[in-house]
Amino acid sequence: MSLRIHVLACCFGLGSWVAVNGLWVELPLIVNTLPEGWELPSYLTVIIQLANLGPLLVTLMHKLCPGRLKERAVIYSVLSIGVLACILLAFSWDETTVVAAASRSTAFFILTFFLALVDCTSSVTFLPFMMQLPAHYITTYFIGEGLSGFIPGLVALGQGVGMAKCVNATQSSGNLTEEDMYIVQTQFLPPNFSTEVFFFFLAAMMCISLAAFSALNRLPRTFELSTENLVPDTDTVASVCSGLDNHGAVTEGENSNPKHHSEESGQARPQLVKSGHSVFQLTFIYFMVVWVNGATNGLLTSVQTYSCMPYGNLAYHLSAALASCANPVACIVAMFFPKRSLVLLGVLCLIGSVFGGYNMAMATMSPCPLLQGSALGEAIIGYCHMSR
């Protein structure tokens, strides 16, 4: 029973961000086909941010009409929309319409909005549902959430976008001698499978998540725990926040004297107050959150074609795919080896800002950035793109 629920929780987490992550890793192939060209990431960034309307509506419903919103029904709805949107993308992602005398990827933008709506809304619906299960299953859910970016990245690497080979070609124009009739040209190989197949793969992952949720939703109610039972009491929170070791906590059947428990709790509370962050520290933390999220999810993603594309399709493809893999790997590592040092977080933020600054500088210099045409330039831009 436990192993089965761990598998279901992991599969359920796959549907959290798989659609948006899949769009970003497939962008190196899409950007050469759709009429927006290199401006496509900027459009996607705006559309994905607009999709935060979903979690905003869920939050407002909880505040204005408490108890009226059934989150299980919302999860069924958003996952079904995700499956349908992925299938429709497979058939119509390259369809264009004329808007204001210009060709636009209207179908792609509309379906992207619905996919982003699914993923953004999952942040405020999936986790509350998982909190109805014992706490150790939430970790498994987060692993599945990380895989929602890791798996599409691996699939995109297997797709092989941007691979090239040198072939002999015949030059047919002009009065040339026989020696000049044959030249060597670079020919880009087609991907191992098409964009349509990739979108069907995303639809399959969404179906797996929907099936896993349906199975979790049918678990015996005697197995579930209410959300209230998962909220630790004040004493436990104080003990955890004050940094007490596990052997200092009071457990059932071991030193369960209420008076002793009260004394330890009283000592823990002063420690909690003393360990609270100052106004300066809180300001620094919030600044890092705003800066990192703004740069990663807005600024750098909107110019990634300008920073990576001049180095070639292969560099752009590998940067996008490996970045999608690096992000969940880093999250999983941080989950098992948490470090709460503000100094360490500040250093990491500074290093990431340097890499991001290099990305922005190369985007500004596009289409002729530094070290263009060299393996070193491709490696540096790829590493900076992954490190953001």
Short mmCIF file of C-alpha atoms in Angstrom, two decimals, residues 235 238-239 260-270:
data_model
loop_
_atom_site.label_atom_id
_atom_site.label_comp_id
_atom_site.label_asym_id
_atom_site.label_seq_id
_atom_site.Cartn_x
_atom_site.Cartn_y
_atom_site.Cartn_z
CA ASP A 235 5.37 23.71 20.77
CA ALA A 238 8.92 26.37 18.34
CA SER A 239 11.18 23.35 18.76
CA HIS A 260 8.03 18.66 31.62
CA HIS A 261 6.52 19.25 28.20
CA SER A 262 5.35 22.69 29.27
CA GLU A 263 8.78 23.59 30.66
CA GLU A 264 10.51 22.61 27.43
CA SER A 265 7.91 24.48 25.43
CA GLY A 266 8.43 27.60 27.50
CA GLN A 267 12.18 27.40 26.88
CA ALA A 268 11.63 26.84 23.18
CA ARG A 269 9.42 29.90 22.71
CA PRO A 270 12.03 32.42 23.95
#
